[in-house]
Short mmCIF file of C-alpha atoms and ligand atoms in Angstrom, two decimals:
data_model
loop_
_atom_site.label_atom_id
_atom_site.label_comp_id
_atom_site.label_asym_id
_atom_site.label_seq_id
_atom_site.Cartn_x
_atom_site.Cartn_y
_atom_site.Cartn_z
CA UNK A 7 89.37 71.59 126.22
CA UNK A 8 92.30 74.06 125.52
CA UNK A 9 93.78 73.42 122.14
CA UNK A 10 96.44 75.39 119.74
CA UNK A 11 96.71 77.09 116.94
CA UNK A 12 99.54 78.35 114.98
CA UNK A 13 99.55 80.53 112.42
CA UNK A 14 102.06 81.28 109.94
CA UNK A 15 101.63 84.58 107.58
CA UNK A 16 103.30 85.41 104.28
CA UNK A 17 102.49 88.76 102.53
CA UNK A 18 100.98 92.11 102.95
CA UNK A 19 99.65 93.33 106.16
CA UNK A 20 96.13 92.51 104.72
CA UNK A 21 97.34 88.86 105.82
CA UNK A 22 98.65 90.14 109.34
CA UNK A 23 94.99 91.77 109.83
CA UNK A 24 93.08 88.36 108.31
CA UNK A 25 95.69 86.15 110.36
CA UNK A 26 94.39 88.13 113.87
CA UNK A 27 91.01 87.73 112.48
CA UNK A 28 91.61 83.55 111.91
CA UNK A 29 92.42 83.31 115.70
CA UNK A 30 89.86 85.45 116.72
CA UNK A 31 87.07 83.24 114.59
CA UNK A 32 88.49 80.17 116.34
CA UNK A 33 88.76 81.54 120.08
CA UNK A 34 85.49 80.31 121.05
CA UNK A 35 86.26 76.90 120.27
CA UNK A 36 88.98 76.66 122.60
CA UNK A 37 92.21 77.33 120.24
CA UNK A 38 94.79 79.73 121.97
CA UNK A 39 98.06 80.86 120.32
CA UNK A 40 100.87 77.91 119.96
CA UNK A 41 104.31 78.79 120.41
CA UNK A 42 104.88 76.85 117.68
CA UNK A 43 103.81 74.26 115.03
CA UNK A 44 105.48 71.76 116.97
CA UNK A 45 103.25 72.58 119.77
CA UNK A 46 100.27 73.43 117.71
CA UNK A 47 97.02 71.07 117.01
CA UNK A 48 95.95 73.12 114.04
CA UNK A 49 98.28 74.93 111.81
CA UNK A 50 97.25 77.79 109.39
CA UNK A 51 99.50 78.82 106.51
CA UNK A 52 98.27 81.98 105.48
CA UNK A 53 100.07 82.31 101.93
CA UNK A 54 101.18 85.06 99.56
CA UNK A 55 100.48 84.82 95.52
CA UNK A 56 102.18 88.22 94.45
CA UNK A 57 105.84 87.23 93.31
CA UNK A 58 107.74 84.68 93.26
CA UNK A 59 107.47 80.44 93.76
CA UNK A 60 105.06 80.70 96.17
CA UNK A 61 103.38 78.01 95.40
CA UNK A 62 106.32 75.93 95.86
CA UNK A 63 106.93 77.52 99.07
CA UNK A 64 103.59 76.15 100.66
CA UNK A 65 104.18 72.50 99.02
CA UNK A 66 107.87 72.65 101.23
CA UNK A 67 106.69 74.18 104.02
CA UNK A 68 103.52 71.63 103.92
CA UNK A 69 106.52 68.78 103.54
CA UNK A 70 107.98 69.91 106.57
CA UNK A 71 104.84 70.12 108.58
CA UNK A 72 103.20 66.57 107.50
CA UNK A 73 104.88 64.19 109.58
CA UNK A 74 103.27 66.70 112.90
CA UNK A 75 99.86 65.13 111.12
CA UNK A 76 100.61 61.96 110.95
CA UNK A 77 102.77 61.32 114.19
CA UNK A 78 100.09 64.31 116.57
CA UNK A 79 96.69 64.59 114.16
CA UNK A 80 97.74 68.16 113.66
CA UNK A 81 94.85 69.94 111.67
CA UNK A 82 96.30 71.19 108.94
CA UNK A 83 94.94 74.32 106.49
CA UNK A 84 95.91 76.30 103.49
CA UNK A 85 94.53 79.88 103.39
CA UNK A 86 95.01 83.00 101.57
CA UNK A 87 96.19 83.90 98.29
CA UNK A 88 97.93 80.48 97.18
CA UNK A 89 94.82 78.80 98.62
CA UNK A 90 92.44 81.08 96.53
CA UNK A 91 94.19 80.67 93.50
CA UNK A 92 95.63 77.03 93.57
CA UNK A 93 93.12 75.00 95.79
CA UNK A 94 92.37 72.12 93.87
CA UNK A 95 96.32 71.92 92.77
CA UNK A 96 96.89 71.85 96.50
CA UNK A 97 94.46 68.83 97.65
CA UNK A 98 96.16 67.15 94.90
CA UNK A 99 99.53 67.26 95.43
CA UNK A 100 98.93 67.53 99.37
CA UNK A 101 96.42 65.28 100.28
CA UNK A 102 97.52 64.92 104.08
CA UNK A 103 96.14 68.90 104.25
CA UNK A 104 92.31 69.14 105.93
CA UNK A 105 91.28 73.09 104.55
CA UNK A 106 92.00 75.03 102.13
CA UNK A 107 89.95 78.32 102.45
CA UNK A 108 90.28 81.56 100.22
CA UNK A 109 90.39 84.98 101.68
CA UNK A 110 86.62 85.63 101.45
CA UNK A 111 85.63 82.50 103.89
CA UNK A 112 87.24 83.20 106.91
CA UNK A 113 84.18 83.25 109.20
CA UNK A 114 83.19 80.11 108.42
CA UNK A 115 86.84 78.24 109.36
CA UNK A 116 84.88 77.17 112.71
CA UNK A 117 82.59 75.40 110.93
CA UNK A 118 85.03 74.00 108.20
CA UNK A 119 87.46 72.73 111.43
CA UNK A 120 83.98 70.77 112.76
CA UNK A 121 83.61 68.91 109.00
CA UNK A 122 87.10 68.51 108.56
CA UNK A 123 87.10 66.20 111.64
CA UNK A 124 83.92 64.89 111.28
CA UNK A 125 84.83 63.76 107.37
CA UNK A 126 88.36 62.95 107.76
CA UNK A 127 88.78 64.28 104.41
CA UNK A 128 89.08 67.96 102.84
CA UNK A 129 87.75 70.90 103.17
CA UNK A 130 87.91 73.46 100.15
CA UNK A 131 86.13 77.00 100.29
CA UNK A 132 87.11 79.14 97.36
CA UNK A 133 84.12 80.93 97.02
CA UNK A 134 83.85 84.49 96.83
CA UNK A 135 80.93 85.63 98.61
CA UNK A 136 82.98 88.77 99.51
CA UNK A 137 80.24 90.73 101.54
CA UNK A 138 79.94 88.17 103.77
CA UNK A 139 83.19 88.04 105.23
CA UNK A 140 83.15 91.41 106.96
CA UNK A 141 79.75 91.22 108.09
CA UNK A 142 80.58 87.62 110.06
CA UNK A 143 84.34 87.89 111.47
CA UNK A 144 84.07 89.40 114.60
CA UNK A 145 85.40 92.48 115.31
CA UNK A 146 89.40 92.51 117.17
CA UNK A 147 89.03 92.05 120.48
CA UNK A 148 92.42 91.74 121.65
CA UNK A 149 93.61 94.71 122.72
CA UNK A 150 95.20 96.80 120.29
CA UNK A 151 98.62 98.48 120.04
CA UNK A 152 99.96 102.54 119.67
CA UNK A 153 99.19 101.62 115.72
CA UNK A 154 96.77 99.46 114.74
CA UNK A 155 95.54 97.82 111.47
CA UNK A 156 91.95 98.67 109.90
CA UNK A 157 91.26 96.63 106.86
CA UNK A 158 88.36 99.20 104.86
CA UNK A 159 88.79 97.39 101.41
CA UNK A 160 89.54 94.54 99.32
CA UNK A 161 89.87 93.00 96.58
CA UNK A 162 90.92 95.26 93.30
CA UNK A 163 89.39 95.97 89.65
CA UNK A 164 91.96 97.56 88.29
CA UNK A 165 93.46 94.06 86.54
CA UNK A 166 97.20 95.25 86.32
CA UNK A 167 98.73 92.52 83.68
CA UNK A 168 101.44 91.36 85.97
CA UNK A 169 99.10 91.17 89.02
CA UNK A 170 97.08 88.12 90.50
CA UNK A 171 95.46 90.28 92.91
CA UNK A 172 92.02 90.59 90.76
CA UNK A 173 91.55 86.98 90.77
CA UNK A 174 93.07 85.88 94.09
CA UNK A 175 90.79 88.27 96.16
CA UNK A 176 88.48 89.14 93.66
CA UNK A 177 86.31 92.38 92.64
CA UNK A 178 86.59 95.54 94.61
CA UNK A 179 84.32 95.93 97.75
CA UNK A 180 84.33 98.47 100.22
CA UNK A 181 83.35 98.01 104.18
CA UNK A 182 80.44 100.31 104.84
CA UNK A 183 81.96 103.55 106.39
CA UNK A 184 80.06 103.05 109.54
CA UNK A 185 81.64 99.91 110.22
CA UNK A 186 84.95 101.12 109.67
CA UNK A 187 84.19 104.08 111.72
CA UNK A 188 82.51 101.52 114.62
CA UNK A 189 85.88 99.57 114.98
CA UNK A 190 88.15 102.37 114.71
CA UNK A 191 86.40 103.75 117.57
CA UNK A 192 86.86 100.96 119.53
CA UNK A 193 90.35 100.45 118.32
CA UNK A 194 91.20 104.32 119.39
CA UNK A 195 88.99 103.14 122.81
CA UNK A 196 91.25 100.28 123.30
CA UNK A 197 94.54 102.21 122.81
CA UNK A 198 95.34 102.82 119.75
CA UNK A 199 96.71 106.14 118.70
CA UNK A 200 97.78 105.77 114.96
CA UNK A 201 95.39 103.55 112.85
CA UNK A 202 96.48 102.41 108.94
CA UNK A 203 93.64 102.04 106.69
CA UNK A 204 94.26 98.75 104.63
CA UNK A 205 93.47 97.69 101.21
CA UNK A 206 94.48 96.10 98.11
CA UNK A 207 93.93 99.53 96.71
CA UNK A 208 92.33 101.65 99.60
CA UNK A 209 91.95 104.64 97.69
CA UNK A 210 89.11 103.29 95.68
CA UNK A 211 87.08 103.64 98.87
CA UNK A 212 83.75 104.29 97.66
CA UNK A 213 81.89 103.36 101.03
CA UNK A 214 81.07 106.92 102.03
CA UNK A 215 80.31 109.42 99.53
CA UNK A 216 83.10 111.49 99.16
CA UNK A 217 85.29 108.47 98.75
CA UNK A 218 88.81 107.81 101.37
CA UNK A 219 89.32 111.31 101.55
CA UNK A 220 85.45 111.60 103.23
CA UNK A 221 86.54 108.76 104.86
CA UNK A 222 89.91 110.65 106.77
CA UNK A 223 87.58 113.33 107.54
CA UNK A 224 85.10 111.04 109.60
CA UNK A 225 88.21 109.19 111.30
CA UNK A 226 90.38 112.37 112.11
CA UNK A 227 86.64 113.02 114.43
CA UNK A 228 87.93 110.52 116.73
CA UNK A 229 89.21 111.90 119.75
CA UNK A 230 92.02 110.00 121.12
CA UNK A 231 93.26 109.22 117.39
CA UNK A 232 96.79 111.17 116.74
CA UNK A 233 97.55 109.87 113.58
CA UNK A 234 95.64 108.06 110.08
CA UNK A 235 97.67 106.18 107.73
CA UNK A 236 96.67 104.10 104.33
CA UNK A 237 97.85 101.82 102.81
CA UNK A 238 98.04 101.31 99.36
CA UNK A 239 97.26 103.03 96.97
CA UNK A 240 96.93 103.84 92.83
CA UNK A 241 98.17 106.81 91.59
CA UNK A 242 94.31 106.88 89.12
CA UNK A 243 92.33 106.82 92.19
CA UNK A 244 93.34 109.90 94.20
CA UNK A 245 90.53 112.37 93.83
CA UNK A 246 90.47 115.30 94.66
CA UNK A 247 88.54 114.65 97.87
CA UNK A 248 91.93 112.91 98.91
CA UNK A 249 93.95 115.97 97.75
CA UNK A 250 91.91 117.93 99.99
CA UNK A 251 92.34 116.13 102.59
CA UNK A 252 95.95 116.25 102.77
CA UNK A 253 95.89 119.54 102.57
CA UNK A 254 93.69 119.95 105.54
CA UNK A 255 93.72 117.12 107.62
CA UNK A 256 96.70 117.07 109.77
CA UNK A 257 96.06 113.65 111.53
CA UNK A 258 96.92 112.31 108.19
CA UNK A 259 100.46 111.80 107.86
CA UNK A 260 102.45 113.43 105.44
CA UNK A 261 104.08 109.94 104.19
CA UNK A 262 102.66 108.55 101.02
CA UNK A 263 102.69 105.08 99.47
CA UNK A 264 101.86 105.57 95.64
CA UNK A 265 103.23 102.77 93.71
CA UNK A 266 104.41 103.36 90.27
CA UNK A 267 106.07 100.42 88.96
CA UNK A 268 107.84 101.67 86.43
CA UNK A 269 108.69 105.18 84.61
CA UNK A 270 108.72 104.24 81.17
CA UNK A 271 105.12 105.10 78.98
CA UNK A 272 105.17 102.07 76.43
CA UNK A 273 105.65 99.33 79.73
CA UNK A 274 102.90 101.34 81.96
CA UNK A 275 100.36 100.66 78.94
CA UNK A 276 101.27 97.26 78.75
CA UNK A 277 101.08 96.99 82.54
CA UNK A 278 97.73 98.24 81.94
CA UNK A 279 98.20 100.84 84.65
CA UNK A 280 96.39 103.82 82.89
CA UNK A 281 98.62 105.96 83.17
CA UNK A 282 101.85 108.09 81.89
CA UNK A 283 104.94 108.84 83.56
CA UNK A 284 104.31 112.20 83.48
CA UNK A 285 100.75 112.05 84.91
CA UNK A 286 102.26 110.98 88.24
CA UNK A 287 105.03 113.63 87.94
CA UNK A 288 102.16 115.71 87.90
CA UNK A 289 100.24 114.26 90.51
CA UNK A 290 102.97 114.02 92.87
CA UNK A 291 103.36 117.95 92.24
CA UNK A 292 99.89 118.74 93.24
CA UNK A 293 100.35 115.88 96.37
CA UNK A 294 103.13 118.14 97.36
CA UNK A 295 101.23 121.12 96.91
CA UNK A 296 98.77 119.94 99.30
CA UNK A 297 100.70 118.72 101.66
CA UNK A 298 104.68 120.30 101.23
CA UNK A 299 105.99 118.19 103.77
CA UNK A 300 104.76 114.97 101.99
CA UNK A 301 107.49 112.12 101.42
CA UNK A 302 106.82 109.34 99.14
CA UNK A 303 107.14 105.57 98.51
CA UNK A 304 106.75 103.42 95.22
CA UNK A 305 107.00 100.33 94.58
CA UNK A 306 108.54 99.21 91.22
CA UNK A 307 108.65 96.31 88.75
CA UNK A 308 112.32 95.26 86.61
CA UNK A 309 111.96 93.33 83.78
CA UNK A 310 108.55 93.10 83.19
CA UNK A 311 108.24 91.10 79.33
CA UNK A 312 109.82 93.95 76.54
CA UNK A 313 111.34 96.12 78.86
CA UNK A 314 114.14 97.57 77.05
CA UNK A 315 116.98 99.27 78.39
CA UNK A 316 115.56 102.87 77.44
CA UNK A 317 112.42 101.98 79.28
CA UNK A 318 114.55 100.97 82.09
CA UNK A 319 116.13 104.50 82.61
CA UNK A 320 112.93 106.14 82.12
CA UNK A 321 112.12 104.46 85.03
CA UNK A 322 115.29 105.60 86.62
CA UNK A 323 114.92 108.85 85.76
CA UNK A 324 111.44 109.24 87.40
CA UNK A 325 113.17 108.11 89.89
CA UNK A 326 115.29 111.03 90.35
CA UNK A 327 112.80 113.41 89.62
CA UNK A 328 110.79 112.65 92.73
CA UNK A 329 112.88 111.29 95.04
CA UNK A 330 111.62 108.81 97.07
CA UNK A 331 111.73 108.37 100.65
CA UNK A 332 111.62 105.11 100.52
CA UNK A 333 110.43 102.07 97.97
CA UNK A 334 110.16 98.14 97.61
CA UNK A 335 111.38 96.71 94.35
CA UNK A 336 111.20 93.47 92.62
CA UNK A 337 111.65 91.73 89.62
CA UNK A 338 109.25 90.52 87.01
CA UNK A 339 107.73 87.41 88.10
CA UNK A 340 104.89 85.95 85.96
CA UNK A 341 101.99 84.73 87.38
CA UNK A 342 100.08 81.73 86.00
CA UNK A 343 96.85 83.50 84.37
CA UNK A 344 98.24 86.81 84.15
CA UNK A 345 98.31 88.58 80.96
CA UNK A 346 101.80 89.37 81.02
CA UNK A 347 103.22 86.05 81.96
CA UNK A 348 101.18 84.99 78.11
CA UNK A 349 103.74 87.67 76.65
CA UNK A 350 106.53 86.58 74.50
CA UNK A 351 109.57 89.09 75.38
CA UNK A 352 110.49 87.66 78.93
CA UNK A 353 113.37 89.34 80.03
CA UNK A 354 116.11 86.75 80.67
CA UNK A 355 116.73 86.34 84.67
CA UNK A 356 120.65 88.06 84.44
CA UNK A 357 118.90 91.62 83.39
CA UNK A 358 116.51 91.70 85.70
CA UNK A 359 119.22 90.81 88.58
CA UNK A 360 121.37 93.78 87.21
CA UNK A 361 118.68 95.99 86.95
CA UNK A 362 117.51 95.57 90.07
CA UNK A 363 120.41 96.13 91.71
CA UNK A 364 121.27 98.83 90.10
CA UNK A 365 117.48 100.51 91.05
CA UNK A 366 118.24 99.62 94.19
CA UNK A 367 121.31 101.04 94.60
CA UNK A 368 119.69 104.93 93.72
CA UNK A 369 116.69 103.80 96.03
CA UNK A 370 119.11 103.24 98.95
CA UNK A 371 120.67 106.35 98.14
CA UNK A 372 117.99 108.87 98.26
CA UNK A 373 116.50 106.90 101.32
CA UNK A 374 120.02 107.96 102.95
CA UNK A 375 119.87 110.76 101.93
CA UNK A 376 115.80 111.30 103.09
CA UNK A 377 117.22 110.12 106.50
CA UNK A 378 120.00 112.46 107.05
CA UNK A 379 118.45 115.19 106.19
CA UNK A 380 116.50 115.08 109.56
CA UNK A 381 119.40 114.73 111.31
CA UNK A 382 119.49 118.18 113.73
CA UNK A 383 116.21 118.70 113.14
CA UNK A 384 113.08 117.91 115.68
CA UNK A 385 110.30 115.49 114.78
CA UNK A 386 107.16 114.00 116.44
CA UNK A 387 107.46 110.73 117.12
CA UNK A 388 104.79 108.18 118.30
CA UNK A 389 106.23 106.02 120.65
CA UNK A 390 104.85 102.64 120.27
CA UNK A 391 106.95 100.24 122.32
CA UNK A 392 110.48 99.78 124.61
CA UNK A 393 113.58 100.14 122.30
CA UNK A 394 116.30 97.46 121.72
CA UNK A 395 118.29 99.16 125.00
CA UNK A 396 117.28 99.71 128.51
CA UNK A 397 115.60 103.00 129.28
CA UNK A 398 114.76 103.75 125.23
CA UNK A 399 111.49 103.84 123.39
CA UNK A 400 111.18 103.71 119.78
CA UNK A 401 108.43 104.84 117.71
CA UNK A 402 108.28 106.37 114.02
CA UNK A 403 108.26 110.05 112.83
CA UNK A 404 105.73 111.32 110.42
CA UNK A 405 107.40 109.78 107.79
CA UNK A 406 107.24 106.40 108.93
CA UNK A 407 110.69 106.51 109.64
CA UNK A 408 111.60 104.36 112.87
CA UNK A 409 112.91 106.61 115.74
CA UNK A 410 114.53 105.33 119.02
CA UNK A 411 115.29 107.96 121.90
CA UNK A 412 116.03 107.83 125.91
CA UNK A 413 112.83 108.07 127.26
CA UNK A 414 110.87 106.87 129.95
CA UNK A 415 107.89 104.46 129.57
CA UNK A 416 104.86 106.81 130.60
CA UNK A 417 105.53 108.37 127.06
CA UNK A 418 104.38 105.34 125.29
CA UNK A 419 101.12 105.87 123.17
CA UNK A 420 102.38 109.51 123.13
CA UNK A 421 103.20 111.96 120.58
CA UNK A 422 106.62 113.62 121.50
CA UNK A 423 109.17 115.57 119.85
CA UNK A 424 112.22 114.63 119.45
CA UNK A 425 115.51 115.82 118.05
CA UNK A 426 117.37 113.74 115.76
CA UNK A 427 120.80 113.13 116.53
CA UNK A 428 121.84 110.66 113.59
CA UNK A 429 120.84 108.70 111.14
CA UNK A 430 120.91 105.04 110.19
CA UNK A 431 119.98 102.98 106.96
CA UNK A 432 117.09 102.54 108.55
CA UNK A 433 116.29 103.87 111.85
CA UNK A 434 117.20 107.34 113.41
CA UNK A 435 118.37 107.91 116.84
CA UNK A 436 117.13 111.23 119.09
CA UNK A 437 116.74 112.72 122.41
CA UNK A 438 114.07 113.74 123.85
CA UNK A 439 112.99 118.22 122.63
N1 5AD B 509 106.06 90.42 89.64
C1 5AD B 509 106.79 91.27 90.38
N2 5AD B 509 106.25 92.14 91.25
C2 5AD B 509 104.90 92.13 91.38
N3 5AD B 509 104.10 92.87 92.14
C3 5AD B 509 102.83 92.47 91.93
N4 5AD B 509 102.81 91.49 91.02
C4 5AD B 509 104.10 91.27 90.64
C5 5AD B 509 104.72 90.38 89.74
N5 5AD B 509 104.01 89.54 88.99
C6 5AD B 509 104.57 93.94 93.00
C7 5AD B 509 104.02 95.29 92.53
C8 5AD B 509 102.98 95.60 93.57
C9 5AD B 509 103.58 94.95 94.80
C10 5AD B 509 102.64 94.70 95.92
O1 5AD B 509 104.09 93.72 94.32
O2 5AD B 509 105.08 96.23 92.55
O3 5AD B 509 102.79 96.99 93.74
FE1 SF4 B 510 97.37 94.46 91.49
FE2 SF4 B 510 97.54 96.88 92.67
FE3 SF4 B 510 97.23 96.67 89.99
FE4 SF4 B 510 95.21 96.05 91.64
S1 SF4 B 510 96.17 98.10 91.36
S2 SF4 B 510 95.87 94.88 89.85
S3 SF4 B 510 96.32 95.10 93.36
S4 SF4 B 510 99.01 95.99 91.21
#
């Protein structure tokens, strides 16, 4: 019997690539994508933990989606980050769900859907038996696109004080290289011309000696493959292995995200990041070194608890001494068992709105200013799929900038230059070279 599934996905790509992987666990037993949850007879949140209410989020969302379980039996489950962290809360204030499953139990959601109905009652899997779940999800098997998602790592062990990312998906574990290698292979086989290597923090790859930058190495091999990505990464972990290979790989793209958080020595320490500002000045110097062409993105942190105004130009000031190509801000949010959310000085909402904006404001400007500056010049561009007009194509440059162009569909999947004519916030426009 044909049945449906929807799936909704908050986050990071890492829940895009676990959301595919959901379906593909439930395929066999007869679930094809649902248009919607109104047309759905299971629905999957797949939830985010990192900032914010998002707790609350699920509970409203889970409001709005109870009365398709009581008036159609809709099968409903909780999974990801909130569900990992907040399972038991969850049951409790939503009985009506069926599953709650944590990011490490994926591949057993068919059997989970078979109790769930059997029991009429819940379902919780929090466990963390974290090799498992790569060894039993079945590899993609939809086709893939141009670019393509490869999750190599998870979890983190690096216990940031603002971050519930060590106890939402747990200790660090690397995918054996040779199963990374297998389904990139089959990814590249399938289509795929540009593959991003995932992880919570994907340059502590340590599942080929050698590390990520060993890793590159083995994956630039691939014939087929134009172009390796990863994503994301911590400034203590890149080796020189990694250095290396930005120097010498040129399938690896000259785009960089190396999140920071903040510029200001006394707030890294109490982030617990390990780091000064200076030692990523310095590491960004020898990035560029390796790689001159090599633009960067950060992401930073306002108003984490003490930050004082001096802290918060040292931030700015780092800043403008890189010059970013790009960057995702936020403020301080504190999570429930974090260290930091325990610390006295919260910084009162108003600051952390004005700060914000006012980091924001210098981020927009030197991504401008990133953008025009390839204006009249030629780029490569992978063209991944039609553009918003008739007869166009859009695809990204090297930078990960987004690039549409006249051009006609055979170049899809292709690696073409193009000149840049002009440049938007956030896409530039070409012609074909
Ligand atoms: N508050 C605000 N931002 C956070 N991030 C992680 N935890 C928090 C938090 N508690 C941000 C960090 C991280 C990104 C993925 O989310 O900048 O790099
Ligand atoms: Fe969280 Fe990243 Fe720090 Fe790990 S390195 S604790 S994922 S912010």
């Amino acid at each position: 019997m044909s049945k449906k599934l929807y799936i909704k996905t908050y986050g990071c790509q890492m829940n895009v690539y676990d959301s595919a992987r959901m379906a593909e666990v439930l395929a066999p037993l007869g679930y094809a994508p649902a248009e919607s949850p109104e047309a759905a007879d299971m629905v999957i949140l797949n939830t985010c933990h990192i900032r914010e209410k998002a707790a609350e989020k699920v509970f409203s969302e889970l409001g709005r989606l109870r009365p398709l379980k009581e008036q159609r039996g809709t099968v409903l489950a909780v999974a990801g980050c909130v569900a990992q962290a907040e399972g038991a809360e969850i049951i409790r204030r939503a009985p009506f769900v069926d599953i709650v499953l944590g990011p490490q139990t994926y591949h057993r959601l068919p059997e989970m859907v078979a109790r769930a109905s059997r029991a009429g009652g819940h379902v919780l899997e929090t466990d963390f038996p974290a090799e498992e779940k790569f060894d039993h999800l079945p590899e993609t098997k939809a086709a893939p696109g141009v670019t393509a998602f490869l999750t190599i790592q998870e979890g983190c062990d690096k216990f940031c004080s603002f971050c519930v990312v060590p106890y939402t998906r747990g200790a660090e574990y690397s995918r054996p290289a040779e199963d990374v290698l297998r389904e990139a292979r089959r990814l590249v086989e399938g289509g795929a011309r540009e593959l991003t290597l995932l992880g919570q923090n994907v340059n502590a790859y340590h599942g080929i000696e050698g590390g990520l930058g060993a890793l590159v190495r083995r994956l630039a091999e691939i014939e087929g493959l134009a172009r390796i990505r990863y994503t994301t990464s911590h400034p203590r972990d890149v080796d020189e292995g990694l250095l290396a290979a930005h120097a010498e790989v040129p399938k690896l793209m000259p785009f960089l995200h190396l999140p920071v958080q903040s510029g200001s020595d006394r707030i890294l320490e109490a982030m617990n990041r390990k780091h000064k500002a200076d030692d990523y000045r310095r590491l960004v110097d020898r990035l560029r070194t390796a790689r001159p062409d090599l633009a960067l993105s950060s992401d930073f942190i306002v108003g984490f608890p003490g930050e004082s105004d001096a802290d918060f130009e040292a931030t700015l000031r780092l800043i403008r001494d890189i010059g970013f190509a790009q960057a995702f801000s936020f403020k301080y949010s504190p999570r429930p068992g974090t260290p930091a959310a325990a610390l006295e000085a919260q910084v009162p909402e108003a600051i952390k709105e004005e700060r914000l904006a006012v980091l924001q404001r210098l981020l927009a400007e030197q991504q401008a200013q990133f953008n025009a500056a390839t204006v009249g010049r030629t780029v490569e561009v992978l063209f991944e799929k039609e553009g918003r007009h008739p007869g166009q194509l859009a695809g990204r440059s090297p930078w990960l900038q987004a690039v549409h162009a006249p051009a006609p569909p055979d170049l899809l999947g292709r690696v073409v230059p193009v000149r840049i004519a002009s440049a938007g916030r956030n896409s530039l426009a070409g012609v074909l070279a």
